[in-house]
Coordinates of C-alpha atoms and ligand atoms in Angstrom, one line a residue:
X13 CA -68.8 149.6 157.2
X14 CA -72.5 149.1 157.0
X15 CA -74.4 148.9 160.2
X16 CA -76.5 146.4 161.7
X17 CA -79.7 148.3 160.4
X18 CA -78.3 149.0 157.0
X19 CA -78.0 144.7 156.9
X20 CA -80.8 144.1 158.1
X21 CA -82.6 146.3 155.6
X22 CA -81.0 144.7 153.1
X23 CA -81.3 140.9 153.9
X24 CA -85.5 141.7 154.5
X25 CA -85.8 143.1 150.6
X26 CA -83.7 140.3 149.5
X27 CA -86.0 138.0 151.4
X28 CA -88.9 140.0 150.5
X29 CA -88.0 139.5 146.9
X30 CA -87.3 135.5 146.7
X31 CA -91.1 135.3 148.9
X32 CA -92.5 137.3 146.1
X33 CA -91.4 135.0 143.3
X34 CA -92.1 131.8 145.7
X35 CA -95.4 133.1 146.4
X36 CA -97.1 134.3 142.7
X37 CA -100.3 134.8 142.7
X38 CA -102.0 131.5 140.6
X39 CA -105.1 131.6 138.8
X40 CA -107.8 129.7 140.0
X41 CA -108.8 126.6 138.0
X42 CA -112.5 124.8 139.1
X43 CA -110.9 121.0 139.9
X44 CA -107.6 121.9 139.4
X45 CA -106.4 124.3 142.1
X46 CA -107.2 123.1 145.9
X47 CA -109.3 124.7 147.7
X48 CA -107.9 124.2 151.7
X49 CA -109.7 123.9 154.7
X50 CA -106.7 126.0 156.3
X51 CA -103.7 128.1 155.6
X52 CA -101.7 130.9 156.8
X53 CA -102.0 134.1 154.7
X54 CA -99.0 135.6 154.9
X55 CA -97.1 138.2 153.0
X56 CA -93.1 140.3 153.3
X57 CA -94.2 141.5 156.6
X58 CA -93.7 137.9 158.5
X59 CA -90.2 137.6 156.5
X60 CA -89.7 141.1 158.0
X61 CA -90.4 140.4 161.8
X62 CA -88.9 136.8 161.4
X63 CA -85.4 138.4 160.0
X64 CA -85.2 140.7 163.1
X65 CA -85.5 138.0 165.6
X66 CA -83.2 136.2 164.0
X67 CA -80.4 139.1 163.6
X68 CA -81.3 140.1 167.2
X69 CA -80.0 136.5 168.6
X70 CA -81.9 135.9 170.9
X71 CA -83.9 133.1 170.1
X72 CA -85.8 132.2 172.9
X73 CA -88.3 134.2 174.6
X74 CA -87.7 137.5 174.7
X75 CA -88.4 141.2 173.2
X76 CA -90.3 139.7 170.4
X77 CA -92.4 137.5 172.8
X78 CA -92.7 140.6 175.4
X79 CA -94.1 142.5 172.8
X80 CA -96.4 140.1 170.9
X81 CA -97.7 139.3 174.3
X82 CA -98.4 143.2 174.9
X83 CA -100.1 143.4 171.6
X84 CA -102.4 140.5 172.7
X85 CA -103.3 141.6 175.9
X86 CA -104.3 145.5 173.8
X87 CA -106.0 143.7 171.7
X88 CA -108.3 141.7 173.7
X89 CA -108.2 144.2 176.9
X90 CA -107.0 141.5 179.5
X91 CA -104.3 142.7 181.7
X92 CA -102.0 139.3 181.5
X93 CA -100.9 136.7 178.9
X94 CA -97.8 134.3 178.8
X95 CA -97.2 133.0 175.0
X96 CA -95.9 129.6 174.8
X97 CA -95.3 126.5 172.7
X98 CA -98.9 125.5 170.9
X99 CA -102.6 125.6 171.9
X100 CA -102.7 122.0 173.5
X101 CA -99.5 123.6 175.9
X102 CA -101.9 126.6 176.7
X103 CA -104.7 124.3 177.7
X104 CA -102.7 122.5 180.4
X105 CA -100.9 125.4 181.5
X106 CA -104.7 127.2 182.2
X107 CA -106.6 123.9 183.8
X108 CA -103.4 123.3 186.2
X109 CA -103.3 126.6 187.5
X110 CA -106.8 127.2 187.7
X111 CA -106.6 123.9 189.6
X112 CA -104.1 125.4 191.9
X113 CA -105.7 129.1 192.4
X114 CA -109.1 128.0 193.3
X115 CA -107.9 124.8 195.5
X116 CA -109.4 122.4 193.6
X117 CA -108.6 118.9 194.6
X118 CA -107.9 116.2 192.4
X119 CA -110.8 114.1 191.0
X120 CA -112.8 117.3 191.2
X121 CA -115.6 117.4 188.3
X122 CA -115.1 119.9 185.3
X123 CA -118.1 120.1 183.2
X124 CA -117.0 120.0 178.7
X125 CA -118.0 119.2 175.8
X126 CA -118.3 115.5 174.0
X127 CA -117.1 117.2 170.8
X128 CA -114.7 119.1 171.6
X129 CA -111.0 118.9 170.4
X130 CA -109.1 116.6 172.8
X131 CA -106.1 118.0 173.7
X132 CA -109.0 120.6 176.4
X133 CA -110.4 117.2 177.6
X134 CA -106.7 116.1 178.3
X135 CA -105.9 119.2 180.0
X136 CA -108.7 118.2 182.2
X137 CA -107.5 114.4 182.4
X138 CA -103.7 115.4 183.0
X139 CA -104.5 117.3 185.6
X140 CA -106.2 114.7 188.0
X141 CA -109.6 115.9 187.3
X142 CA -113.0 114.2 186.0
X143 CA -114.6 115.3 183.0
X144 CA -118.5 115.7 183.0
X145 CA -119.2 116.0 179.5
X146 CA -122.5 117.2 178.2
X147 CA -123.9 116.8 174.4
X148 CA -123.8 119.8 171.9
X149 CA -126.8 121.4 170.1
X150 CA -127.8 121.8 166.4
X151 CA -127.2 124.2 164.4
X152 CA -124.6 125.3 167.0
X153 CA -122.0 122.9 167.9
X154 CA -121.8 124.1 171.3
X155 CA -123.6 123.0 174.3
X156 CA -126.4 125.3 175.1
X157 CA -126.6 127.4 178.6
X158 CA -129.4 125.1 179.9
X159 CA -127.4 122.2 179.5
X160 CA -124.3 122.8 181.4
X161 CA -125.5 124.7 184.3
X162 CA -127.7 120.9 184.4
X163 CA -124.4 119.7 184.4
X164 CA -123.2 122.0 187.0
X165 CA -125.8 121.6 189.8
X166 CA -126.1 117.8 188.5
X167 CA -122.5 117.0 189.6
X168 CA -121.4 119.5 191.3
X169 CA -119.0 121.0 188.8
X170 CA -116.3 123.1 190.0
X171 CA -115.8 124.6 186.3
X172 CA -116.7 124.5 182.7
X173 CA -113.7 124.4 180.4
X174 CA -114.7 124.2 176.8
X175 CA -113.9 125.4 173.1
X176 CA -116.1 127.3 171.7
X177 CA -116.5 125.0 168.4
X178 CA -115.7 126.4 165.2
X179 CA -115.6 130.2 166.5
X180 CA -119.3 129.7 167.5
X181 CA -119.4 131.0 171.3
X182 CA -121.0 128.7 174.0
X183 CA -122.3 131.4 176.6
X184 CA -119.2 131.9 178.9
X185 CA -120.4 134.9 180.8
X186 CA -124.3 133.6 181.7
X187 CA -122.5 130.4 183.2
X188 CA -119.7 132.4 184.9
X189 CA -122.7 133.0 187.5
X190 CA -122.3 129.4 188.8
X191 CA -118.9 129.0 188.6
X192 CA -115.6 129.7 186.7
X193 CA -115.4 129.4 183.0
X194 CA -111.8 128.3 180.9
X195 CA -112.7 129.1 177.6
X196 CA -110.4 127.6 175.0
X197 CA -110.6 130.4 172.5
X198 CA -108.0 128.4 170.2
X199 CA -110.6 128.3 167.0
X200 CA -112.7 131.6 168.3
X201 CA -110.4 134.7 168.1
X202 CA -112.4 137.5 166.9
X203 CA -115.8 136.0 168.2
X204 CA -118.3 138.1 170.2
X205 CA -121.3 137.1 172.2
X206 CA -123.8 140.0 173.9
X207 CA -121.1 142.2 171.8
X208 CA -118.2 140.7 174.5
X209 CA -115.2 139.2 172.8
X210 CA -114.4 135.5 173.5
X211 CA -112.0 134.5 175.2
X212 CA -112.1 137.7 177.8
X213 CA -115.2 136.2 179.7
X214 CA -114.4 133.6 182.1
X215 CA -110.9 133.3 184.7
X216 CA -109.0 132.3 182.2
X217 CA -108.8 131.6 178.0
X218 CA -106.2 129.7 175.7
X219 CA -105.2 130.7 172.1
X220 CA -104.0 128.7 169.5
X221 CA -101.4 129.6 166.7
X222 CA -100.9 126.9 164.4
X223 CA -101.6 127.5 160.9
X224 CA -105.1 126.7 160.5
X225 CA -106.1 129.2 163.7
X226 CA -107.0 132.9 163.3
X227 CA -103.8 134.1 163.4
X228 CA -100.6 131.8 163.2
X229 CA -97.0 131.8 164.9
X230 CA -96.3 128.4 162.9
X231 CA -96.4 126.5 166.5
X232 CA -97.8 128.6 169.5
X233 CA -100.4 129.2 172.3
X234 CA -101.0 131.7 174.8
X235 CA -102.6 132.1 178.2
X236 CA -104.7 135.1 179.0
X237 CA -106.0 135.8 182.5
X238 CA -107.7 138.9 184.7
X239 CA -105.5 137.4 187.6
X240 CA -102.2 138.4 188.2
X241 CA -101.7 134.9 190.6
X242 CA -103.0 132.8 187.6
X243 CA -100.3 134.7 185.2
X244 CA -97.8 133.9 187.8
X245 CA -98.8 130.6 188.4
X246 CA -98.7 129.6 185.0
X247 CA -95.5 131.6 183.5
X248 CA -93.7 129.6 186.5
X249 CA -95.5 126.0 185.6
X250 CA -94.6 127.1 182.1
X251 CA -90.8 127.6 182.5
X252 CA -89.6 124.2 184.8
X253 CA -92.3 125.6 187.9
X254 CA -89.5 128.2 189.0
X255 CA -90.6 130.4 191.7
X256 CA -88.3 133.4 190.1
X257 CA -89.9 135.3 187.7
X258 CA -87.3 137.1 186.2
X259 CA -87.7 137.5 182.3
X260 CA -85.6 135.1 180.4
X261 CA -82.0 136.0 180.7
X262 CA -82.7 138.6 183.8
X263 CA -82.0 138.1 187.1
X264 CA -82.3 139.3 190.4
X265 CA -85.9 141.4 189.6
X266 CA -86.8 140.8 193.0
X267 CA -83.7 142.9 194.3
X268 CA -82.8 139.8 197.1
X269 CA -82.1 136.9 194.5
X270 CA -79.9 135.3 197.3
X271 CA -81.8 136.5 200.5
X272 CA -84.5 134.4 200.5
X273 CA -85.2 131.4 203.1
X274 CA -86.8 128.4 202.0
X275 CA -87.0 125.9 204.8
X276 CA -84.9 122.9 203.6
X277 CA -82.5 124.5 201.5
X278 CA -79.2 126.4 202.6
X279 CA -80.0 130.0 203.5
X280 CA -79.6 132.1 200.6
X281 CA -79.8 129.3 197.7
X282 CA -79.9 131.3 194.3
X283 CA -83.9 132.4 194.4
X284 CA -83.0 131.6 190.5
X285 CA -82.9 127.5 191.4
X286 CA -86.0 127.2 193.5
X287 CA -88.6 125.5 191.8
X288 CA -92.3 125.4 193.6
X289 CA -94.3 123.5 191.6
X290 CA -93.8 120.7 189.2
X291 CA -93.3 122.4 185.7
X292 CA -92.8 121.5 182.0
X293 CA -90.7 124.0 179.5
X294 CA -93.5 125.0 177.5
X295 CA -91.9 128.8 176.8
X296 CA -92.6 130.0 173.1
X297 CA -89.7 131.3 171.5
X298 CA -88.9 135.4 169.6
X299 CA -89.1 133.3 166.1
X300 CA -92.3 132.3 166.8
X301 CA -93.5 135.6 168.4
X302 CA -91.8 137.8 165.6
X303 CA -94.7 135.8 163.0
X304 CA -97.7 137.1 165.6
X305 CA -96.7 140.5 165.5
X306 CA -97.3 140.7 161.8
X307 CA -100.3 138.0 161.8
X308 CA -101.4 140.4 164.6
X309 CA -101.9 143.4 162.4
X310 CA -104.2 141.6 159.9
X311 CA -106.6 139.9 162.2
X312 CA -108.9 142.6 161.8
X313 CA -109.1 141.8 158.1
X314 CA -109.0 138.2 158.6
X315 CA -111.9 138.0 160.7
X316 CA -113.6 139.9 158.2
X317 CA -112.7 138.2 155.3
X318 CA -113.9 134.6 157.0
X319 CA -117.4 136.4 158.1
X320 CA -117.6 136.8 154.2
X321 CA -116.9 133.7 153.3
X322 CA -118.7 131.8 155.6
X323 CA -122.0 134.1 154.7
X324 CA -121.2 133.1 150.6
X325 CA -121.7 129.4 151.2
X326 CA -124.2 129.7 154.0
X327 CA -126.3 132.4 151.2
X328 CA -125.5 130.0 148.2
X329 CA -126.3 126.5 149.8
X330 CA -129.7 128.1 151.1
X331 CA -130.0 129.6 148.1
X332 CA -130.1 126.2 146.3
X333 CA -132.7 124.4 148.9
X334 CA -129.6 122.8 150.6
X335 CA -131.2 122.9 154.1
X336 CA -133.4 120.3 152.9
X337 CA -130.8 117.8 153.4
X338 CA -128.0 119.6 155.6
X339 CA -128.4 120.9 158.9
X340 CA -126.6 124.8 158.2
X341 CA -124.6 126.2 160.7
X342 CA -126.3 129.4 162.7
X343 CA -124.7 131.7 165.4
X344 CA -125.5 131.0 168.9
X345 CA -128.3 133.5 170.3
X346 CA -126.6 137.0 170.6
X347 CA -123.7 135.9 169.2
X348 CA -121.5 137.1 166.2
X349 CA -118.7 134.4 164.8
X350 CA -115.7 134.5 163.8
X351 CA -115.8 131.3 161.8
X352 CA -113.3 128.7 162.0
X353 CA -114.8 126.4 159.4
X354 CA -118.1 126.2 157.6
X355 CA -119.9 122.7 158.8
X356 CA -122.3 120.7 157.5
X357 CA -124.7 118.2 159.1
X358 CA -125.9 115.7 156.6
X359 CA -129.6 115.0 158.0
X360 CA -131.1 112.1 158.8
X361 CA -132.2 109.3 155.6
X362 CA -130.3 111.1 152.6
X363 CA -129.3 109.9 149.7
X364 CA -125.9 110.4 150.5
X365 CA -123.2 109.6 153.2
X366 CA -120.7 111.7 154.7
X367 CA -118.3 109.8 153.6
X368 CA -119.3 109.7 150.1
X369 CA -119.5 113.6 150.1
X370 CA -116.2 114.1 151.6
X371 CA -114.5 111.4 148.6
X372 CA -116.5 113.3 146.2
X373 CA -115.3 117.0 147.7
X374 CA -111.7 115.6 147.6
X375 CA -111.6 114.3 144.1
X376 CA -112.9 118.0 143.3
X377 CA -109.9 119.1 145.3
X378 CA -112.0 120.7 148.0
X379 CA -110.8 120.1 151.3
X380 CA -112.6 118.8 153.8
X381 CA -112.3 118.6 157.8
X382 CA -114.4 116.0 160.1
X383 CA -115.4 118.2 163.3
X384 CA -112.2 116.7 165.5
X385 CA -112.9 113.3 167.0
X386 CA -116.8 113.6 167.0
X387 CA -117.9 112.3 170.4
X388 CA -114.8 111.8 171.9
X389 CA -116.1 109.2 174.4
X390 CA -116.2 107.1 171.2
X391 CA -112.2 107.7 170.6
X392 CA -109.7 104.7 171.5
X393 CA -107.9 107.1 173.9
X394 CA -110.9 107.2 175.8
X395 CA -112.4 103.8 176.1
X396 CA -112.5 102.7 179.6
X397 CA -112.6 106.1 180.7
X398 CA -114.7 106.3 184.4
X399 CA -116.6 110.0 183.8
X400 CA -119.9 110.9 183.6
X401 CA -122.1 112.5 180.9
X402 CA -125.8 114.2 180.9
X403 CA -128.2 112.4 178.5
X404 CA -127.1 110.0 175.6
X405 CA -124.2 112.6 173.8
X406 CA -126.8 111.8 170.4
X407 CA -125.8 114.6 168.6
X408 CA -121.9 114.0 169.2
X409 CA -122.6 110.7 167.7
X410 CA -124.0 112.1 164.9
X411 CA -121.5 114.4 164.4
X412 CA -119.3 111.6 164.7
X413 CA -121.5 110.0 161.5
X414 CA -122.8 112.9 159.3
X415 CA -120.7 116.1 159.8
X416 CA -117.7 117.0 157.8
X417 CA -116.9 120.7 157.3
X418 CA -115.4 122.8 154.6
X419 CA -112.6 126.2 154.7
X420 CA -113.4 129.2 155.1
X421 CA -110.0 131.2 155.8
X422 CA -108.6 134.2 154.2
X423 CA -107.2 132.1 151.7
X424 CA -110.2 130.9 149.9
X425 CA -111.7 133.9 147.4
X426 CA -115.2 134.7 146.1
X427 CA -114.8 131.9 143.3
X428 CA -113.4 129.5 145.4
X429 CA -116.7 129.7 147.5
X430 CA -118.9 129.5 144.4
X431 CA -117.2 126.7 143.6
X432 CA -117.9 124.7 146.5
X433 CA -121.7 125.3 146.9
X434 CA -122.3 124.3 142.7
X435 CA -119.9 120.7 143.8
X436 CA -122.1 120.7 147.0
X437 CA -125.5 121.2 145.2
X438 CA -124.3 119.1 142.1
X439 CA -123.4 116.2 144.1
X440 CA -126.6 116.3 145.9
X441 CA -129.0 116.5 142.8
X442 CA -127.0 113.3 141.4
X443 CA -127.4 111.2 144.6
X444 CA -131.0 112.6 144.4
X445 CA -131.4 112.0 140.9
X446 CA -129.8 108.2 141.4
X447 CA -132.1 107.5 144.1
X448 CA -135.0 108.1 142.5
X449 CA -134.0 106.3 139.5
X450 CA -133.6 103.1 141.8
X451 CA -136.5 103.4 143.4
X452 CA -138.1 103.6 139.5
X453 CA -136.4 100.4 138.7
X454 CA -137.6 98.5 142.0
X455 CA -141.2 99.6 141.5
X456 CA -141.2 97.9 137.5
Ligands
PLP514 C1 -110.4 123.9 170.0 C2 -108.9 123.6 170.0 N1 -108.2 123.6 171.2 C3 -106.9 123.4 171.2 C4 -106.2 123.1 170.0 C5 -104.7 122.7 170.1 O1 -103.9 123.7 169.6 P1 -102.4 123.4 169.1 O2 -102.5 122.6 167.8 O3 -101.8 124.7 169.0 O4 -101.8 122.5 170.2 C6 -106.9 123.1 168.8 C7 -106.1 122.7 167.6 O5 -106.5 122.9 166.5 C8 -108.3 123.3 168.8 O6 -108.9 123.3 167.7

């Protein structure tokens, strides 16, 4: 009889097999082939993991999730990290038990961005507490230094909890001096700023692994923290806002599971039953963790591969004169991205629109990305919200007008690039070249 192993082996080069011929490599064709903003790159190694969580049964979190978790806590030196269901779970899990270590009370003031991605202002909202949102600066995307320690003293912040927008870091450590940072790292993994890696800087940091992030578990998030209360306090608002913390299908790790006294239940109740805060079920599962380990391995290369990328089409459009009519996207002083996206600011008075560029870059079967919701104050979700903001949030409303912004994943090659900065400069030249001619036919 074969064993376990032996059938294992043998469904993964099976597997490995039908992914090859599912997955051939195609040639590129120029306006043919789509060029995404996103993707998971993936190879037999995902199939791999994936097949042993499944043989092993398990299912939920477990060995798989232990040890993805382990892996992400070498990988980014922080001594706790609790994977769960997606980014936006992550988010909520961080602000509430932020909320609850430092005693913040609710309607307390967190300081973020207007263009951010909304599911870190909701965090914010969700947990009882008032956003104060401050504007973002070209060529960064990010609110600078200066501005949010404004925002700090100006309404007595308790926090800043921000993304740092397309991998471009804000400066998490030089406004941890005035207060504690939440950086959602979702977009950022692999960034550095003063030669620090995001998402290690402030209290606490949030990862997302949905397919278009750095590395992908198809849905996932995790929670990384310095504090071993915050890792407790949000592993137990995480899974139903037990106070146990027994592993998934452990029990009694505290050696007096039915010794303990709470004051208005029996003596003894099953330490397994009390719950101490009110929770969600926000746990990741093996499945999901088994994809990280592999995606894990390769991040590395991937965050090499989008530095390359990201340089082509920054080199070619500057190249080509294309700052004359597009704000280019730069790192943020000392910083050193590891790029989510490559955005574009159309400047003020061109020939063009946004939205004409985009239609153009999708009929050429580039994709193309707004930046999120643009100022988010804008957003129907938000109208009628009662918060604060420093200064006029202009350049989120001209994000929200004149920025869309283009892949830059391991997926897309050295032709792919090319490709996209001759439609880009083409297109302008034509709207250029139109314009003019107009203006000819006004003036006979
Ligand atoms: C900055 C940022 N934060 C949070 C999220 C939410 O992540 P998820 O889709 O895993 O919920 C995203 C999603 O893309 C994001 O870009």
């Amino acid at each position: 009889m074969e064993s376990i192993d032996e059938l294992r082996s043998e469904m993964q080069a099976l597997v490995g097999k039908s992914y090859k011929m599912f997955r051939e490599e195609k040639e590129f064709i120029p306006g043919e082939t789509l060029v995404p903003v996103s993707g998971k790159v993936v190879d037999n190694e995902e199939i791999h993991q994936l097949i042993g969580a499944v043989m092993d049964m398990w299912w939920t979190d477990g060995t798989y999730t232990s040890r993805f978790e382990a892996r992400m806590k070498r990988h980014l030196k922080m001594p706790h990290a609790a994977f769960c269901n997606s980014g936006s779970s992550a988010n909520l899990l961080a602000v509430a038990a932020a909320k609850e270590y430092f005693g913040w009370k609710n309607g307390d003031k967190i300081v973020t961005s207007a263009c951010g991605f909304p599911t870190t202002l909701n965090a914010i909202l969700q947990n009882n507490l008032i956003p104060v949102f401050v504007d973002v600066e070209f060529p960064y995307y990010v609110p600078t230094t200066s501005a949010i320690v404004q925002a700090i003293h100006e309404y007595s912040a308790k926090a800043v909890f921000m993304a740092h927008t397309l991998g471009n870091p804000f400066d998490a450590r030089a406004i941890s001096q005035y207060v504690p940072v939440l950086e959602d790292n979702c977009d950022a993994l692999g960034s550095k700023i003063d030669g620090r890696m995001t998402g290690t800087l402030g209290v606490v940091a949030t990862q997302s692994f949905y397919p278009a992030h750095h590395i992908t578990t198809g849905e996932g998030g995790m929670v990384l923290t310095r504090h071993p209360k915050i890792n407790k306090i949000v592993r137990s608002l995480r899974d139903w806002g037990r106070d146990c913390w027994c592993p998934t299908g452990k029990d009694n790790t505290c050696g007096k599971r039915f010794d303990w006294d709470f004051p208005c239940l029996p003596q003894g109740f099953d330490h397994k039953y009390v719950y101490s805060r009110i929770g969600y079920n926000m746990k990741g599962t093996d499945l999901h963790a088994a994809i990280g380990i592999a995606q894990l391995k390769k991040l590395e290369l991937f965050v090499a591969r989008r530095k390359e990328n990201h340089d082509r089409l920054y080199g070619g459009l500057k190249a080509e004169g294309m700052e004359e009519y597009f704000v280019l996207p730069e790192p943020y002083p000392k910083s050193d991205p590891s790029w989510f996206g490559f955005v574009l600011t159309i400047r003020d008075k061109m020939p063009f629109t946004r939205n004409a560029l985009t239609r153009e870059l999708n009929i050429r079967k580039i994709g193309t990305r707004n930046l999120f919701g643009g100022n988010l104050l804008k957003q129907p979700a938000y109208a009628g919200l009662n918060a604060p903001s420093v200064g006029h949030l202009e350049n989120s409303d001209k994000i929200a007008r004149d920025t869309l912004w283009v892949g830059c994943y391991p997926g897309i090659t050295d032709e792919m690039c090319d490709y996209m900065v001759d439609t880009i400069v083409n297109y302008v030249k034509v709207a250029e070249k139109l314009v003019s001619t107009n203006v000819e036919i006004m003036w006979e």
